[in-house]
Amino acid sequence: MRILTGIQPSGQLHIGNYFGAIKPAVELQSRGDCTYFIADYHSMTSLTDAAQRRQNSLDVALDWLACGLDPQKSVLFRQSDVPEVCELMWILGTLTPMGLLERANSYKDKTAKGISPNFGLFAYPVLMAADILLYDANLVPVGRDQKQHVEMTRDIAVKFNHTYGDTFVVPEPEIRDETALVPGLDGQKMSKSYDNTLPIFGDEKALRKKIMGIVMDSRTPAEPKPDADKNIAIQLLKLLAPADVAAETERRLREGGLGYGDLKKALFEHYWTFFAPYRTKRAELAGNLDHVNAILKDGAERAKSTSSQVLGRARKACGLG
Ligand code: ADP
Ligand code: TRP
């Protein structure tokens, strides 16, 4: 089985990225050949600061490695180190109906939020299809927000195979119910674009402040809260604390007697403890950037050995070259 996923270097990675994409991807390393990449071309649809992109890309590499990506087992590379993906994007774009792209939820959501759309944002699912098809991936672990993009990839692959003959593997998304949509500090989907995140790594004081600043209602600590399961801190605690601790905290909130301040303090403590070993690993890696750059270089070479074969197959099928 060939497993592939990508993360955009458009800002600091957050626990939605961790539970929705990184953790499942790390666990899948025992189930097949894994290819994981830093989607720096994708980040151009929202970020136009070159130095920031370079820094973020390195940070995402550090985050992946700190959270358990094993470069002996898996390929880790920067998307733009294999620019052939842009050629495949063009090829696939010629078979992609406008209507399919107009129905993309992420495009609709971003434009509805007032982000002014460029061609790149509109064409983004075609680049994502090229990412997936270029490596013959069968399984794509993602959060629920990306499901539609993987379905579009399937449609595009089927259309290509139908038009030019069997060329591409048709991939499946892998979405875990329990972490499909991690809520942000404001209750919407946690996202780098919505300024509602809890970063995986960052300064302790700032993160404590962010958690203590989660807005809750004005009910007193003593009041029972029958809707305790809807509380954002409880939902996040279920991901970060041992199951029995999360269940007991939820029970205390539901029955009354647990104040929001104490709840938020507990959330911070569990969050901080959960990521402690990854923080240590990340600090070690950050002290040896030559090693990290060597991993990315080796990853790009390994990625190219697959992509050149698949692109060759696609070019031949459609009569190019
Ligand atoms: P963002 O929305 O913060 O920009 P990306 O689009 O770069 O995040 O997402 C990278 C990966 O993390 C994708 O697989 C995506 O589905 C997953 N992901 C992002 N936000 C969440 C979330 N709130 N819950 C679950 N998974 C998420
Ligand atoms: N679009 C994805 C996101 O924003 C990132 C991504 C780019 C990706 N190419 C991919 C994910 C290919 C899976 C497979 O989350």
Short mmCIF file of C-alpha atoms and ligand atoms in Angstrom, two decimals:
data_model
loop_
_atom_site.label_atom_id
_atom_site.label_comp_id
_atom_site.label_asym_id
_atom_site.label_seq_id
_atom_site.Cartn_x
_atom_site.Cartn_y
_atom_site.Cartn_z
CA MET A 1 0.00 0.00 0.00
CA ARG A 2 1.23 3.50 -0.83
CA ILE A 3 0.20 6.19 1.61
CA LEU A 4 0.61 9.92 0.97
CA THR A 5 -0.34 13.20 2.58
CA GLY A 6 0.78 16.82 2.57
CA ILE A 7 0.63 19.83 4.89
CA GLN A 8 0.87 23.45 3.81
CA PRO A 9 3.61 25.60 5.35
CA SER A 10 1.20 28.50 5.66
CA GLY A 11 1.64 29.04 9.41
CA GLN A 12 2.43 27.31 12.69
CA LEU A 13 1.05 23.75 12.83
CA HIS A 14 -1.75 23.25 15.30
CA ILE A 15 -3.33 20.36 17.13
CA GLY A 16 -6.00 20.03 14.39
CA ASN A 17 -3.17 19.26 11.96
CA TYR A 18 -1.67 16.90 14.54
CA PHE A 19 -4.79 14.82 15.22
CA GLY A 20 -6.28 15.13 11.74
CA ALA A 21 -3.19 14.43 9.66
CA ILE A 22 0.16 13.96 11.43
CA LYS A 23 -0.79 11.35 14.03
CA PRO A 24 -2.68 9.09 11.58
CA ALA A 25 0.16 9.47 9.06
CA VAL A 26 2.79 8.53 11.65
CA GLU A 27 0.77 5.49 12.71
CA LEU A 28 0.33 4.39 9.10
CA GLN A 29 4.12 4.05 8.75
CA SER A 30 3.78 0.43 9.84
CA ARG A 31 1.16 -0.32 7.17
CA GLY A 32 2.80 0.63 3.89
CA ASP A 33 5.19 2.84 1.95
CA CYS A 34 4.63 6.38 3.13
CA THR A 35 5.30 9.63 1.31
CA TYR A 36 4.75 12.84 3.24
CA PHE A 37 5.42 16.30 1.93
CA ILE A 38 5.44 19.99 2.70
CA ALA A 39 2.97 21.60 0.29
CA ASP A 40 4.86 24.83 -0.34
CA TYR A 41 3.29 25.43 -3.78
CA HIS A 42 -0.13 25.24 -2.12
CA SER A 43 0.88 27.79 0.51
CA MET A 44 1.35 30.36 -2.28
CA THR A 45 -2.43 30.68 -2.56
CA SER A 46 -2.53 32.41 0.82
CA LEU A 47 1.01 33.48 1.78
CA THR A 48 3.16 35.88 -0.24
CA ASP A 49 6.12 36.39 2.09
CA ALA A 50 9.07 34.44 0.65
CA ALA A 51 11.22 34.39 3.79
CA GLN A 52 8.23 33.31 5.83
CA ARG A 53 7.49 30.44 3.43
CA ARG A 54 11.10 29.24 3.61
CA GLN A 55 11.05 29.37 7.41
CA ASN A 56 7.60 27.73 7.66
CA SER A 57 8.68 24.92 5.33
CA LEU A 58 11.62 24.10 7.55
CA ASP A 59 9.37 24.35 10.61
CA VAL A 60 6.87 21.90 9.12
CA ALA A 61 9.74 19.47 8.43
CA LEU A 62 10.85 19.80 12.06
CA ASP A 63 7.27 19.30 13.25
CA TRP A 64 6.78 16.15 11.16
CA LEU A 65 10.07 14.65 12.36
CA ALA A 66 9.50 15.65 16.00
CA CYS A 67 6.04 14.05 15.95
CA GLY A 68 7.37 10.69 14.82
CA LEU A 69 7.93 10.67 11.07
CA ASP A 70 10.78 8.21 10.62
CA PRO A 71 12.91 9.16 7.59
CA GLN A 72 14.28 5.60 7.43
CA LYS A 73 10.78 4.29 6.79
CA SER A 74 9.10 7.20 5.02
CA VAL A 75 9.88 9.72 2.33
CA LEU A 76 9.71 13.35 3.52
CA PHE A 77 10.16 16.05 0.91
CA ARG A 78 9.34 19.61 -0.08
CA GLN A 79 6.72 19.74 -2.85
CA SER A 80 8.63 22.32 -4.93
CA ASP A 81 11.74 20.08 -5.00
CA VAL A 82 9.78 17.96 -7.51
CA PRO A 83 8.44 20.66 -9.88
CA GLU A 84 7.16 17.99 -12.31
CA VAL A 85 3.97 18.11 -10.27
CA CYS A 86 3.15 21.39 -12.05
CA GLU A 87 3.28 19.68 -15.43
CA LEU A 88 0.95 16.97 -14.23
CA MET A 89 -1.34 19.66 -12.84
CA TRP A 90 -1.64 21.16 -16.33
CA ILE A 91 -2.36 17.78 -17.88
CA LEU A 92 -5.05 17.02 -15.29
CA GLY A 93 -6.45 20.55 -15.50
CA THR A 94 -7.39 20.03 -19.11
CA LEU A 95 -9.73 17.24 -18.00
CA THR A 96 -11.16 19.01 -14.95
CA PRO A 97 -14.60 20.55 -15.45
CA MET A 98 -15.02 24.14 -14.21
CA GLY A 99 -18.17 23.05 -12.38
CA LEU A 100 -16.20 20.57 -10.28
CA LEU A 101 -13.87 23.32 -9.06
CA GLU A 102 -16.74 25.75 -8.50
CA ARG A 103 -18.28 23.23 -6.09
CA ALA A 104 -15.14 22.97 -3.91
CA ASN A 105 -16.12 23.75 -0.32
CA SER A 106 -12.74 25.11 0.72
CA TYR A 107 -12.83 27.57 -2.19
CA LYS A 108 -16.40 28.59 -1.36
CA ASP A 109 -15.61 28.93 2.37
CA LYS A 110 -12.52 31.03 1.77
CA THR A 111 -14.22 33.39 -0.67
CA ALA A 112 -17.23 33.65 1.66
CA LYS A 113 -14.82 34.76 4.42
CA GLY A 114 -13.72 37.62 2.22
CA ILE A 115 -10.40 36.14 1.05
CA SER A 116 -10.07 37.43 -2.51
CA PRO A 117 -9.63 34.42 -4.78
CA ASN A 118 -6.81 34.01 -7.28
CA PHE A 119 -6.47 31.40 -10.01
CA GLY A 120 -4.20 29.33 -7.73
CA LEU A 121 -6.86 29.07 -5.04
CA PHE A 122 -9.41 28.00 -7.63
CA ALA A 123 -7.05 25.48 -9.26
CA TYR A 124 -5.77 24.16 -5.92
CA PRO A 125 -7.70 20.84 -6.06
CA VAL A 126 -6.03 20.08 -9.42
CA LEU A 127 -2.58 20.58 -7.88
CA MET A 128 -3.65 18.37 -5.01
CA ALA A 129 -4.82 15.71 -7.49
CA ALA A 130 -1.42 15.93 -9.19
CA ASP A 131 0.32 15.47 -5.79
CA ILE A 132 -1.60 12.32 -5.10
CA LEU A 133 -1.59 10.75 -8.58
CA LEU A 134 2.11 11.47 -9.21
CA TYR A 135 3.07 8.99 -6.48
CA ASP A 136 0.55 6.21 -7.24
CA ALA A 137 -0.92 6.70 -3.75
CA ASN A 138 -3.77 4.38 -2.72
CA LEU A 139 -4.49 5.91 0.67
CA VAL A 140 -4.58 9.58 1.68
CA PRO A 141 -4.94 10.28 5.43
CA VAL A 142 -6.57 13.71 5.90
CA GLY A 143 -8.98 15.62 8.11
CA ARG A 144 -12.62 15.79 6.99
CA ASP A 145 -12.16 19.21 5.34
CA GLN A 146 -9.99 17.57 2.66
CA LYS A 147 -12.32 14.68 1.85
CA GLN A 148 -13.92 16.50 -1.06
CA HIS A 149 -10.50 17.22 -2.58
CA VAL A 150 -9.60 13.53 -2.49
CA GLU A 151 -12.96 12.73 -4.10
CA MET A 152 -12.16 15.24 -6.86
CA THR A 153 -8.81 13.51 -7.31
CA ARG A 154 -10.67 10.24 -7.79
CA ASP A 155 -12.99 11.82 -10.38
CA ILE A 156 -10.04 13.31 -12.27
CA ALA A 157 -8.09 10.00 -12.20
CA VAL A 158 -11.10 8.06 -13.48
CA LYS A 159 -11.65 10.61 -16.25
CA PHE A 160 -8.00 10.45 -17.32
CA ASN A 161 -8.00 6.64 -17.29
CA HIS A 162 -11.21 6.63 -19.32
CA THR A 163 -9.90 9.19 -21.83
CA TYR A 164 -6.33 8.01 -22.31
CA GLY A 165 -6.28 4.46 -20.95
CA ASP A 166 -5.45 3.03 -17.54
CA THR A 167 -2.69 5.21 -16.09
CA PHE A 168 -3.43 6.35 -12.56
CA VAL A 169 -4.18 4.58 -9.30
CA VAL A 170 -7.56 5.78 -7.95
CA PRO A 171 -6.92 6.76 -4.28
CA GLU A 172 -9.09 6.48 -1.15
CA PRO A 173 -9.22 9.08 1.64
CA GLU A 174 -8.66 7.83 5.19
CA ILE A 175 -10.56 9.89 7.72
CA ARG A 176 -10.75 9.02 11.39
CA ASP A 177 -14.10 9.78 12.95
CA GLU A 178 -12.76 10.72 16.36
CA THR A 179 -10.37 13.39 15.05
CA ALA A 180 -11.95 14.30 11.73
CA LEU A 181 -12.70 17.83 12.86
CA VAL A 182 -10.83 19.30 15.79
CA PRO A 183 -12.62 22.45 16.98
CA GLY A 184 -10.72 25.72 17.26
CA LEU A 185 -10.70 27.96 20.32
CA ASP A 186 -13.77 29.77 18.93
CA GLY A 187 -15.69 26.56 18.22
CA GLN A 188 -15.27 26.67 14.42
CA LYS A 189 -12.89 24.25 12.63
CA MET A 190 -9.38 24.87 13.95
CA SER A 191 -7.46 26.37 11.04
CA LYS A 192 -4.35 28.42 10.37
CA SER A 193 -6.54 30.70 8.28
CA TYR A 194 -9.00 31.47 11.10
CA ASP A 195 -6.66 32.56 13.91
CA ASN A 196 -8.29 30.15 16.36
CA THR A 197 -5.52 27.59 16.77
CA LEU A 198 -3.65 25.90 19.54
CA PRO A 199 -0.17 25.38 18.04
CA ILE A 200 1.60 22.07 18.71
CA PHE A 201 4.81 23.91 19.53
CA GLY A 202 5.26 27.39 20.88
CA ASP A 203 5.89 29.50 23.88
CA GLU A 204 4.45 28.20 27.15
CA LYS A 205 3.24 31.54 28.47
CA ALA A 206 1.50 32.52 25.23
CA LEU A 207 -0.20 29.15 24.97
CA ARG A 208 -1.40 29.24 28.55
CA LYS A 209 -2.83 32.69 27.85
CA LYS A 210 -4.59 31.43 24.72
CA ILE A 211 -6.21 28.55 26.62
CA MET A 212 -7.19 30.70 29.60
CA GLY A 213 -8.73 33.15 27.12
CA ILE A 214 -11.22 30.64 25.63
CA VAL A 215 -14.59 32.36 25.90
CA MET A 216 -17.25 30.42 27.83
CA ASP A 217 -20.67 31.37 29.16
CA SER A 218 -21.53 33.09 32.43
CA ARG A 219 -22.93 30.12 34.35
CA THR A 220 -21.50 29.78 37.89
CA PRO A 221 -19.22 26.84 38.80
CA ALA A 222 -21.95 25.26 40.94
CA GLU A 223 -24.53 25.14 38.14
CA PRO A 224 -24.95 21.76 36.43
CA LYS A 225 -24.12 21.87 32.72
CA PRO A 226 -26.08 19.23 30.83
CA ASP A 227 -24.35 20.32 27.62
CA ALA A 228 -20.85 19.55 29.00
CA ASP A 229 -19.99 17.41 25.96
CA LYS A 230 -20.33 20.50 23.72
CA ASN A 231 -17.77 22.47 25.75
CA ILE A 232 -14.66 23.18 23.64
CA ALA A 233 -12.24 22.54 26.50
CA ILE A 234 -13.89 19.15 27.13
CA GLN A 235 -13.70 18.26 23.45
CA LEU A 236 -10.00 19.11 23.36
CA LEU A 237 -9.35 17.37 26.68
CA LYS A 238 -10.75 14.15 25.17
CA LEU A 239 -7.91 14.26 22.64
CA LEU A 240 -5.15 15.27 25.04
CA ALA A 241 -5.84 13.66 28.43
CA PRO A 242 -6.11 9.97 29.39
CA ALA A 243 -9.68 8.76 28.67
CA ASP A 244 -10.61 8.29 32.35
CA VAL A 245 -9.42 11.80 33.26
CA ALA A 246 -11.39 13.36 30.41
CA ALA A 247 -14.53 11.39 31.33
CA GLU A 248 -14.28 12.36 35.00
CA THR A 249 -13.77 16.04 34.13
CA GLU A 250 -16.77 15.97 31.83
CA ARG A 251 -18.87 14.35 34.58
CA ARG A 252 -17.85 17.05 37.09
CA LEU A 253 -18.71 19.81 34.63
CA ARG A 254 -22.08 18.23 33.82
CA GLU A 255 -23.08 17.72 37.46
CA GLY A 256 -21.86 21.13 38.64
CA GLY A 257 -18.96 22.07 40.89
CA LEU A 258 -16.21 22.52 38.31
CA GLY A 259 -15.48 26.12 37.30
CA TYR A 260 -14.37 27.13 33.84
CA GLY A 261 -11.06 28.53 35.17
CA ASP A 262 -10.10 25.16 36.66
CA LEU A 263 -11.27 23.36 33.54
CA LYS A 264 -9.05 25.54 31.35
CA LYS A 265 -6.09 25.06 33.72
CA ALA A 266 -6.54 21.28 33.44
CA LEU A 267 -6.68 21.56 29.66
CA PHE A 268 -3.43 23.52 29.59
CA GLU A 269 -1.63 21.01 31.85
CA HIS A 270 -2.68 18.00 29.78
CA TYR A 271 -1.90 19.73 26.53
CA TRP A 272 1.56 20.72 27.77
CA THR A 273 2.33 17.20 29.06
CA PHE A 274 1.00 15.50 25.93
CA PHE A 275 3.47 17.24 23.63
CA ALA A 276 6.45 17.28 26.06
CA PRO A 277 8.38 14.40 24.42
CA TYR A 278 7.84 15.91 20.96
CA ARG A 279 9.12 19.26 22.21
CA THR A 280 12.33 17.65 23.39
CA LYS A 281 12.79 15.88 20.06
CA ARG A 282 12.08 19.07 18.14
CA ALA A 283 14.67 21.05 20.11
CA GLU A 284 17.28 18.37 19.29
CA LEU A 285 16.42 18.53 15.59
CA ALA A 286 16.46 22.32 15.55
CA GLY A 287 20.03 22.13 16.83
CA ASN A 288 21.05 20.06 13.80
CA LEU A 289 19.51 21.67 10.73
CA ASP A 290 22.12 20.16 8.40
CA HIS A 291 20.69 16.78 9.29
CA VAL A 292 17.12 17.98 8.60
CA ASN A 293 18.13 19.48 5.23
CA ALA A 294 19.88 16.22 4.32
CA ILE A 295 16.65 14.31 5.09
CA LEU A 296 14.70 16.64 2.77
CA LYS A 297 17.27 16.30 -0.01
CA ASP A 298 17.26 12.53 0.22
CA GLY A 299 13.44 12.58 0.35
CA ALA A 300 13.26 14.66 -2.86
CA GLU A 301 15.52 12.17 -4.65
CA ARG A 302 13.43 9.21 -3.53
CA ALA A 303 10.22 11.04 -4.49
CA LYS A 304 11.64 11.80 -7.95
CA SER A 305 12.38 8.18 -8.66
CA THR A 306 8.62 7.44 -8.41
CA SER A 307 7.36 10.67 -9.96
CA SER A 308 9.52 10.37 -13.08
CA GLN A 309 8.07 6.94 -13.81
CA VAL A 310 4.47 7.99 -13.26
CA LEU A 311 4.80 11.25 -15.21
CA GLY A 312 6.46 9.33 -18.05
CA ARG A 313 3.50 6.96 -18.08
CA ALA A 314 1.03 9.86 -18.16
CA ARG A 315 2.87 11.77 -20.91
CA LYS A 316 3.02 8.66 -23.05
CA ALA A 317 -0.68 7.92 -22.50
CA CYS A 318 -1.78 11.36 -23.66
CA GLY A 319 0.60 11.64 -26.60
CA LEU A 320 3.13 14.13 -25.25
CA GLY A 321 6.84 13.91 -26.03
P1 ADP B 1 -5.28 24.63 7.95
O1 ADP B 1 -6.77 24.54 7.73
O2 ADP B 1 -4.96 24.97 9.35
O3 ADP B 1 -4.59 25.55 6.95
P2 ADP B 1 -4.22 22.52 6.37
O4 ADP B 1 -5.28 22.83 5.37
O5 ADP B 1 -2.79 22.82 6.03
O6 ADP B 1 -4.64 23.22 7.72
O7 ADP B 1 -4.36 21.01 6.79
C1 ADP B 1 -3.32 20.05 6.91
C2 ADP B 1 -3.94 18.73 7.35
O8 ADP B 1 -4.51 18.87 8.65
C3 ADP B 1 -5.09 18.26 6.45
O9 ADP B 1 -5.07 16.85 6.37
C4 ADP B 1 -6.31 18.70 7.19
O10 ADP B 1 -7.44 17.90 6.90
C5 ADP B 1 -5.88 18.53 8.63
N1 ADP B 1 -6.63 19.46 9.47
C6 ADP B 1 -6.56 20.81 9.43
N2 ADP B 1 -7.38 21.36 10.35
C7 ADP B 1 -7.99 20.32 10.98
C8 ADP B 1 -8.95 20.23 12.03
N3 ADP B 1 -9.42 21.31 12.62
N4 ADP B 1 -9.36 19.01 12.40
C9 ADP B 1 -8.87 17.89 11.81
N5 ADP B 1 -7.96 17.90 10.83
C10 ADP B 1 -7.51 19.09 10.41
N1 TRP B 2 -4.67 20.65 0.60
C1 TRP B 2 -4.15 20.04 1.79
C2 TRP B 2 -4.52 20.90 2.98
O1 TRP B 2 -4.58 22.09 2.89
C3 TRP B 2 -2.67 19.86 1.73
C4 TRP B 2 -2.34 18.97 0.61
C5 TRP B 2 -1.77 19.36 -0.57
C6 TRP B 2 -2.55 17.57 0.55
N2 TRP B 2 -1.62 18.28 -1.37
C7 TRP B 2 -2.08 17.18 -0.74
C8 TRP B 2 -3.10 16.63 1.41
C9 TRP B 2 -2.15 15.84 -1.16
C10 TRP B 2 -3.17 15.29 0.98
C11 TRP B 2 -2.71 14.91 -0.29
O2 TRP B 2 -4.71 20.37 4.02
#
